[in-house]
Short mmCIF file of C-alpha atoms (C1' of nucleotides) in Angstrom, two decimals:
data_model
loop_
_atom_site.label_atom_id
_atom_site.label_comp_id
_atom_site.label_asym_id
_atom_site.label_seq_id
_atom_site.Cartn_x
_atom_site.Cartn_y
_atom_site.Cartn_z
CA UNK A 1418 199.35 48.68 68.14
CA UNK A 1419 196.74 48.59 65.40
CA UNK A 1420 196.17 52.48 65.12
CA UNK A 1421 196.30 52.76 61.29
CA UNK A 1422 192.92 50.72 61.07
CA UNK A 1423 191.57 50.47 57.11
CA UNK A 1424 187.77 49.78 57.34
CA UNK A 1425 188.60 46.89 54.31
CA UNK A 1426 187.97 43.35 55.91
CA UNK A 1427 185.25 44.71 57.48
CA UNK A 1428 182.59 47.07 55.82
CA UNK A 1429 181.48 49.95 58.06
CA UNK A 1430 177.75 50.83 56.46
CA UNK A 1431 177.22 54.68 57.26
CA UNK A 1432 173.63 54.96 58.63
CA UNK A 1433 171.89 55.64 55.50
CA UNK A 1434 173.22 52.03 54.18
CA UNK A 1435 172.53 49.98 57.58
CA UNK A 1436 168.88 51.26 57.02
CA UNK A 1437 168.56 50.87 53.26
CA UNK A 1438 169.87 47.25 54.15
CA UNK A 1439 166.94 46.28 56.33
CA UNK A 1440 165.09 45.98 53.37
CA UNK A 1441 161.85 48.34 54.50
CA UNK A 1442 161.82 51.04 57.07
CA UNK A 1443 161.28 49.18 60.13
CA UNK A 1444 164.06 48.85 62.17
CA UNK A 1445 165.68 52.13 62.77
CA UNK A 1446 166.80 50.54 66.17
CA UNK A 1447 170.19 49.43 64.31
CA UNK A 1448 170.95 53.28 63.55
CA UNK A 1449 169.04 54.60 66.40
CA UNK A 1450 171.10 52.36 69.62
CA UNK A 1451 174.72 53.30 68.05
CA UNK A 1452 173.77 57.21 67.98
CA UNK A 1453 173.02 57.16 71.10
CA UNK A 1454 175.51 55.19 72.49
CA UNK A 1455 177.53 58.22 71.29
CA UNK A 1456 175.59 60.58 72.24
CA UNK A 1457 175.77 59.50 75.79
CA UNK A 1458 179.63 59.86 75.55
CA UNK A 1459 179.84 63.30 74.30
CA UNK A 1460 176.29 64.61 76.04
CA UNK A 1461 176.16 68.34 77.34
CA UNK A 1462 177.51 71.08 76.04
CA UNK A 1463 180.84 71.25 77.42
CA UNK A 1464 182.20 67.09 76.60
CA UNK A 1465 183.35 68.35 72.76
CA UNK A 1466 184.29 71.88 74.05
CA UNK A 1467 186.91 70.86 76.53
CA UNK A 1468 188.09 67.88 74.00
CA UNK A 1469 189.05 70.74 71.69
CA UNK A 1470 190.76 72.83 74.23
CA UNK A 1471 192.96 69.88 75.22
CA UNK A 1472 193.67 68.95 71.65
CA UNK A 1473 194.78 72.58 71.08
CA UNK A 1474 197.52 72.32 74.16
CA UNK A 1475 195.83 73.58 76.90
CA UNK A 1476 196.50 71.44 79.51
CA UNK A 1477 195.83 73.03 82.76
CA UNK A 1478 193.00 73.15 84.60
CA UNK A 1479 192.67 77.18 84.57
CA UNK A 1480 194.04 77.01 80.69
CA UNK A 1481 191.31 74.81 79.84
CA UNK A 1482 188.78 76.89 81.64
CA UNK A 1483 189.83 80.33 79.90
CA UNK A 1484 189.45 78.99 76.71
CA UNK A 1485 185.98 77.83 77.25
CA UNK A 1486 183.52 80.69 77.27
CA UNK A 1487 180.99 80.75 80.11
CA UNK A 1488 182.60 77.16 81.38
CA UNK A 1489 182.58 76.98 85.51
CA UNK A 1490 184.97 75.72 87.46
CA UNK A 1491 182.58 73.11 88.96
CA UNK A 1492 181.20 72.32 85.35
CA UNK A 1493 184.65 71.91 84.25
CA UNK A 1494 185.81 69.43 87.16
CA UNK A 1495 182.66 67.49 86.61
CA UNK A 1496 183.33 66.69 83.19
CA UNK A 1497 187.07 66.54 83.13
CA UNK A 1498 186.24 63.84 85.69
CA UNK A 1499 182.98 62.39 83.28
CA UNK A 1500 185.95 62.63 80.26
CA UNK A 1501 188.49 60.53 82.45
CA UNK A 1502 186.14 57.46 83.27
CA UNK A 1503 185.14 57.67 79.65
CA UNK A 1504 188.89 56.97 79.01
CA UNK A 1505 188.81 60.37 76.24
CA UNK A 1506 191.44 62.10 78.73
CA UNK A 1507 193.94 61.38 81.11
CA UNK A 1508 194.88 63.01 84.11
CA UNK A 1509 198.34 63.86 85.69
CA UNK A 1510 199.75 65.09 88.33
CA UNK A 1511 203.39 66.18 88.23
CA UNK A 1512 205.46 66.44 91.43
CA UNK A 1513 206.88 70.01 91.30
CA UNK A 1514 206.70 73.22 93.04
CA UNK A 1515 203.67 73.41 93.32
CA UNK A 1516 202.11 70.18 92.26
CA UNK A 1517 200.67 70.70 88.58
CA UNK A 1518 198.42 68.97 86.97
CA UNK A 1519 197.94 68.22 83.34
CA UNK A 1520 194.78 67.29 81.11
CA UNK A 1521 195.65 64.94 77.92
CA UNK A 1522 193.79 63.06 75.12
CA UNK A 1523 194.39 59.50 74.85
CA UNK A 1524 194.47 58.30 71.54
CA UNK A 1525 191.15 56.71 71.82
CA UNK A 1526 190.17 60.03 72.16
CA UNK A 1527 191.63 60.73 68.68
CA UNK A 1528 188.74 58.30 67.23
CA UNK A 1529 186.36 61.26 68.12
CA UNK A 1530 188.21 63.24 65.59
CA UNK A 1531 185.79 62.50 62.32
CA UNK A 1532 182.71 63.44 64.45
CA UNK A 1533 184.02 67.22 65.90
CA UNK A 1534 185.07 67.63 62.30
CA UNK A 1535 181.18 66.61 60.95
CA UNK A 1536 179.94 69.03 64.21
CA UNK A 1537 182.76 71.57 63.15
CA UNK A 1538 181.52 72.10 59.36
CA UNK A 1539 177.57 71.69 59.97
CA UNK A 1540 177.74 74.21 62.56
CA UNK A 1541 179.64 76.33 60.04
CA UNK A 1542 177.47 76.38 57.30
CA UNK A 1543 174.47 76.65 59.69
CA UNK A 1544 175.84 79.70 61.14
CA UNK A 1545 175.91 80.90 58.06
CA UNK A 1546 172.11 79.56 56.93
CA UNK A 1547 171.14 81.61 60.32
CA UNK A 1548 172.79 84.75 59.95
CA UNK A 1549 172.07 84.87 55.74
CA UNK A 1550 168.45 84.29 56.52
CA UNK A 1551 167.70 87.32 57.39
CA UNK A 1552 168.77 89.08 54.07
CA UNK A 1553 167.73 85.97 52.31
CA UNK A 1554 163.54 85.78 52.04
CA UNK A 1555 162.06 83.10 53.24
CA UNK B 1283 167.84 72.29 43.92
CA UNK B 1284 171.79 72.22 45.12
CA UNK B 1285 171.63 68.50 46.20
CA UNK B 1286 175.45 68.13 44.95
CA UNK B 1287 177.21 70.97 45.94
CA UNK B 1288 181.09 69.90 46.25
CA UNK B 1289 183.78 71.98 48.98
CA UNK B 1290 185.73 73.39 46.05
CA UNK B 1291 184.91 76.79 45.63
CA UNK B 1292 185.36 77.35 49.08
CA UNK B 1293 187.71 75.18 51.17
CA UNK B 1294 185.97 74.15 53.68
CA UNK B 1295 188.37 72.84 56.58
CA UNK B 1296 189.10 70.08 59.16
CA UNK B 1297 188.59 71.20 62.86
CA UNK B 1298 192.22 70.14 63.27
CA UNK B 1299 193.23 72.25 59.80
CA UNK B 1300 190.96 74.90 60.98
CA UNK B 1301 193.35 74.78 64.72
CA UNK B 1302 196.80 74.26 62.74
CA UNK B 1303 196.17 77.50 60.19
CA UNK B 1304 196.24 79.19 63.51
CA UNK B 1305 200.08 78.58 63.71
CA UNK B 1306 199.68 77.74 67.50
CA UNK B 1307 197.36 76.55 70.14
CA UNK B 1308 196.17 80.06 71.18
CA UNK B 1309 192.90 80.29 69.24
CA UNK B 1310 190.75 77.00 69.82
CA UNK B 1311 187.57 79.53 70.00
CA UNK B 1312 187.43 79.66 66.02
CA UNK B 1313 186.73 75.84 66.35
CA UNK B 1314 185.00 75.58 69.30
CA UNK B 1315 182.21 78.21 68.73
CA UNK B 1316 180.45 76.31 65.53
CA UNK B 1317 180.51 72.88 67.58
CA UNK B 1318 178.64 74.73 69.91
CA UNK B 1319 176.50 75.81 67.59
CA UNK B 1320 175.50 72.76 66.11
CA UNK B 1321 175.33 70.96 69.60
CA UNK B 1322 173.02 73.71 70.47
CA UNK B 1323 170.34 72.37 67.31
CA UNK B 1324 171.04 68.84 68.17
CA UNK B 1325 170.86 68.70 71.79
CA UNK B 1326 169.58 66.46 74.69
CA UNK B 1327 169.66 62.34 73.63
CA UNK B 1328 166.61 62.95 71.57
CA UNK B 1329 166.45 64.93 68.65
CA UNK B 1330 168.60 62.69 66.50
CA UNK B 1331 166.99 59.43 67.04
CA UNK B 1332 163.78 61.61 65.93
CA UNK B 1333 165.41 62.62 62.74
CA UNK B 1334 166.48 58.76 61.84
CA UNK B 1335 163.68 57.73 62.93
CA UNK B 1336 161.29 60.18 60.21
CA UNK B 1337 164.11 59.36 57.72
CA UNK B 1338 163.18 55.65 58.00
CA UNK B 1339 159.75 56.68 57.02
CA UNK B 1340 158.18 56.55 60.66
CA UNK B 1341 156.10 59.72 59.68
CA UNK B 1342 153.08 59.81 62.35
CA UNK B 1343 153.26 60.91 66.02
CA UNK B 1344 152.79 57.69 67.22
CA UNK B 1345 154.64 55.99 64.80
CA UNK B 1346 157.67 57.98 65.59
CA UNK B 1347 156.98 57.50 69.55
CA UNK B 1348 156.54 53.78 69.50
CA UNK B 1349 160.27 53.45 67.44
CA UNK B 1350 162.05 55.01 69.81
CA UNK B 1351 162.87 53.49 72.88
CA UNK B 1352 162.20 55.29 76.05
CA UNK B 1353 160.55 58.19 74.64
CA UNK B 1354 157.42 59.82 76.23
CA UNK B 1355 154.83 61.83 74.34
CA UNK B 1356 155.24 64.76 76.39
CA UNK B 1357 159.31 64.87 75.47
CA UNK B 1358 158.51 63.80 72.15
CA UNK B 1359 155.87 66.96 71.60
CA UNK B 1360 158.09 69.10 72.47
CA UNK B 1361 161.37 67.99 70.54
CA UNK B 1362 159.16 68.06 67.38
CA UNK B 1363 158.74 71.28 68.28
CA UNK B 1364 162.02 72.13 68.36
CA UNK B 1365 163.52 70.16 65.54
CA UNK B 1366 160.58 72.17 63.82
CA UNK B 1367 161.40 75.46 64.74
CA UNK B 1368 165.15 74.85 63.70
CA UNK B 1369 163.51 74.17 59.95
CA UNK B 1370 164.71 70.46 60.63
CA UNK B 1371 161.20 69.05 59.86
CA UNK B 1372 157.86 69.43 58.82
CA UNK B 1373 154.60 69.71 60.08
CA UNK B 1374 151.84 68.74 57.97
CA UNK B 1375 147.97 68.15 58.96
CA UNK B 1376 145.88 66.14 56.37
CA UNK B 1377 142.00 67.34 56.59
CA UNK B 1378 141.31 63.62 56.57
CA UNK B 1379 138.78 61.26 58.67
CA UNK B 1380 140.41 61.95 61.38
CA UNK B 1381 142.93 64.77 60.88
CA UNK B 1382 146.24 63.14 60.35
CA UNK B 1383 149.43 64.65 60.81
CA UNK B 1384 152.21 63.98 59.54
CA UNK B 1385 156.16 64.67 60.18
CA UNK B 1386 158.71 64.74 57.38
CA UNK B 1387 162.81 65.96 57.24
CA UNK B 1388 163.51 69.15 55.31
CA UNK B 1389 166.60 68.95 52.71
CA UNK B 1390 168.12 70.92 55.57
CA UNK B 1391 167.22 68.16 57.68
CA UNK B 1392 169.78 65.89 55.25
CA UNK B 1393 173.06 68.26 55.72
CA UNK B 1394 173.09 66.14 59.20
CA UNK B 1395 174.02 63.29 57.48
CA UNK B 1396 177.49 63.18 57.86
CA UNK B 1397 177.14 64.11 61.67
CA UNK B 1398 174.85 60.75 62.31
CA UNK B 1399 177.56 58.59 60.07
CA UNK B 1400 180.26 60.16 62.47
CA UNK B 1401 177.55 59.40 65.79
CA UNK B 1402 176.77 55.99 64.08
CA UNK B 1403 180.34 55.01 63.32
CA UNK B 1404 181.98 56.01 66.81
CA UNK B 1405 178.79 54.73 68.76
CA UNK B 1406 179.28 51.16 66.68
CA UNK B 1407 182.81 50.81 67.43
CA UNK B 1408 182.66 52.81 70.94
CA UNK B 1409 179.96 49.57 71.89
CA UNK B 1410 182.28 47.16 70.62
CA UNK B 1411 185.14 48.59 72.55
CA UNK B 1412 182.89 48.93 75.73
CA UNK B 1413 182.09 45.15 75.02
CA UNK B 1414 185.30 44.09 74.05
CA UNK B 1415 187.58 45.36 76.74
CA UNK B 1416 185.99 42.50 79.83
CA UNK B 1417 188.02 40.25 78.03
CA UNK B 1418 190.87 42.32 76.25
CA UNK B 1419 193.59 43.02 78.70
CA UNK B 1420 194.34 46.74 79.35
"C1'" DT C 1067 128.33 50.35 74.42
"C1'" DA C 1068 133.08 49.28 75.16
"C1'" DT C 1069 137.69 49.29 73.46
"C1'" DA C 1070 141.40 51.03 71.00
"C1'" DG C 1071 143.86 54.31 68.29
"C1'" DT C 1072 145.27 59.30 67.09
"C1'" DG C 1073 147.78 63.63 68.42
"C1'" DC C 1074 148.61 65.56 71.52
"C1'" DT C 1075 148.35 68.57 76.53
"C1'" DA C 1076 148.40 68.93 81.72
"C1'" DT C 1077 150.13 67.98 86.14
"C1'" DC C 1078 153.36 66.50 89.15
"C1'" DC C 1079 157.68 65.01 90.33
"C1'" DT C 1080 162.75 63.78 90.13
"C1'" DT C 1081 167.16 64.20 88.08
"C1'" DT C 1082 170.50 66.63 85.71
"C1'" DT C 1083 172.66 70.68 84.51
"C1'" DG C 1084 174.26 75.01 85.28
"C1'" DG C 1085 175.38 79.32 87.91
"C1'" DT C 1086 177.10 81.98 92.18
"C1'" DT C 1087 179.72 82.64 95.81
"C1'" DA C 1088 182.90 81.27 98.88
"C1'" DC C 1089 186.68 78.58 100.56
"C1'" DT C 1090 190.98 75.48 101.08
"C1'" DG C 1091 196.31 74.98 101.31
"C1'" DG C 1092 200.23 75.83 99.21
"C1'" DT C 1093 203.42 78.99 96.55
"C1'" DA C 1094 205.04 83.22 94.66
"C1'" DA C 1095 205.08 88.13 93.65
"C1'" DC C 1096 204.60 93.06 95.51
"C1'" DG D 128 201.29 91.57 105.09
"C1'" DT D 129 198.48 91.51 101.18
"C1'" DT D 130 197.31 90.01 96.95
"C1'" DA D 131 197.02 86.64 93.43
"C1'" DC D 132 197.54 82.14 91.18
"C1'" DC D 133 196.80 77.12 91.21
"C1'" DA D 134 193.38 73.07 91.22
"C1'" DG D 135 189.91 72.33 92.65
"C1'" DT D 136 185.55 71.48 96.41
"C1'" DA D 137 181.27 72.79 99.11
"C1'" DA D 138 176.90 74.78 99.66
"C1'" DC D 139 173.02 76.68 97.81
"C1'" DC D 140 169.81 77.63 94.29
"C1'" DA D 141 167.44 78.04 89.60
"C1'" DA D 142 166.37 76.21 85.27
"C1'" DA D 143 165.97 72.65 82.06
"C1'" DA D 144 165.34 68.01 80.91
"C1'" DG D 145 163.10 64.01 81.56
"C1'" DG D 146 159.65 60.46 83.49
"C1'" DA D 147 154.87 58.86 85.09
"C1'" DT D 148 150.28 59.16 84.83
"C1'" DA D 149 146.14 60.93 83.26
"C1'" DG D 150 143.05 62.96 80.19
"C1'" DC D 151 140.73 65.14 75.95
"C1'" DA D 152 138.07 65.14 71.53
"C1'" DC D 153 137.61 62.52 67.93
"C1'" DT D 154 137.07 58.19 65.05
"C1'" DA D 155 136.98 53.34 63.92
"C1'" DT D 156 136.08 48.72 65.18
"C1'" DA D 157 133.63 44.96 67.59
#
DNA sequence: TATAGTGCTATCCTTTTGGTTACTGGTAAC
DNA sequence: GTTACCAGTAACCAAAAGGATAGCACTATA
């Protein structure tokens, strides 16, 4: 149903405005709780990795795991499995010869979009910042 | 100092752009490698909770420690140390009675804005969907 | 003198994460 | 028959992260 979602009736503050609106800088808990709340979703290195890969089409197990440099096979089934009971990805498991099985996004997982994009152009420009410093003097 | 610097001269794209210039689903690597790189800076549950928490003005060691929930001074010491290496913050000792020290956020420190909106925005509705769904039926 | 606060560090321990190698049972290609 | 692919799992081990407790040198307060 409701997946074209207009924050109108109800302002979302971004976390510079939920603090500015606690008058004083005491309560960072507001800002602090929600971050991490995330954070525990998408924890590790791999969570953000392997949500890429899917989004991308690669659905299979060994697909998945090519794509992802230095990725295990263990590490990978212990977060596909962390992914599923997060609800981020599905899992199925198609009847044919042989049995396949197939890694998807659920749409939820779609909601995780603005975030990879944020992680996607800070860790673009800070590549750069890294590898300009050098030439660049401190 | 370039406070205002706007993604014209260079377009800077989506993760999802970024994966559709590719024409297919082959190359997920040219997205995947700068999240890692920014997950890599921000890492383990602490280090952005210690940036909001210096943003809100929580400057001293123990000012810091006693807003965050959880923290110990032994993690805490050593994800200054971090955030500090990464030119995230600053450390500054006061040749007061006593020595004070003091913590504050680079400007580089403030290009990880629009990651914590993302982390604050998914990890406010992500609680209310946790929340929500005892009584919302599947 | 005792207590509390400051900015940490040290020690010890547990949990989590990650890496290596090996293995399963079925199918298909050589 | 041998090799390889598929989707994993098991066993073992190392490293990193995190937690608990204690302590230090110093200062301020009572």
């Amino acid at each position: 149903m409701g997946a074209d979602i207009i924050a109108e009736q109800e302002p979302v503050l971004t976390a510079k405005e939920k603090c500015m609106e606690t008058g004083d800088h005491k309560d960072c808990l507001g800002v602090i709780m929600p971050v991490r709340d995330a954070l525990d979703v998408i924890n590790g290195k791999w969570k953000l990795p392997i949500i890429i890969a899917i989004s991308r089409g690669h659905k299979r197990f060994r697909d998945i795991e090519r794509n992802i440099p230095r990725i295990t096979s263990k590490v990978l089934s212990k977060e596909l499995k962390d992914l599923e009971a997060h609800k981020l990805i599905k899992r199925s498991v198609f009847d044919s010869q042989p049995v396949s099985v197939e890694y998807t996004l659920t749409p939820y997982a779609a909601t995780l979009n603005p975030v990879i994009d944020a992680l996607y152009a800070w860790g673009t420009q800070h590549r750069k910042t890294i590898f300009g410093s050098s030439e660049a003097q401190g």
